[in-house]
C-alpha angles and dihedrals in degrees: 000000000000116000122211089250095054113117091211134062118202137192132185131210133188122201090219139004096208125047141168114250110276095020120135116253121201111212115186128195115191123188131194121197144140122279089254093067126084116204128203124195126201115265134206091301092069114104109236092176130195083026125066122225110230096178142318136221131193119236118238111273112239127194123198137149094001092307138099131220118196138147149152139250118221115197107207138176135189134200100194121095119225136045113327133173129227100226126243109280121210119222110196127203145185113218116206096167097108097036123077124333121337111269093008100100088213123142129020122328128217113234131216146139140224122210127214120228117253112264123216121223127183113222118197129193123256085227094065136258095290091073094073134232097291097061116106138156100236090128092051091048091052092049091049091052091049098052091098091050090050092049094049092047090054092044090049091055090048092052090047092054093046090048093052091049092049092049090049092050091046090053092049093047094049 
């Protein structure tokens, strides 16, 4: 909610409202404010549950007509089928407009935050609509993440066997 006194105006944009489970979702927050306002966006510590944050990237800051437009892209994914909501996201700011000289950032700043509205996204299964709303691929996701662990465990056993053979041969040769 943005109050009339808020020094920032924000807008949000989603690249799509319906995705297949595991797809990447691009969630954009764009903020407009005066040059005397400093904006801070949440980072990787913010809890986007039930979504997972893959990465984020700031938008290029643009200045024009005494104002600034900046923002951030959040790249999210989800592994739960059904309708889910991206939670409200707080955007904090420091307002130096009424303190010190314009554009100087001197003096004390007033603090505040503006919160985005939750955004609904429909997540469908890769298996098709006939599977029902409770089907997800959490197990497949876990197996995909563990492929490296599986590979290194197998390679470790192989190196152990080769090492034992080499030690045995070394003992016979000596």
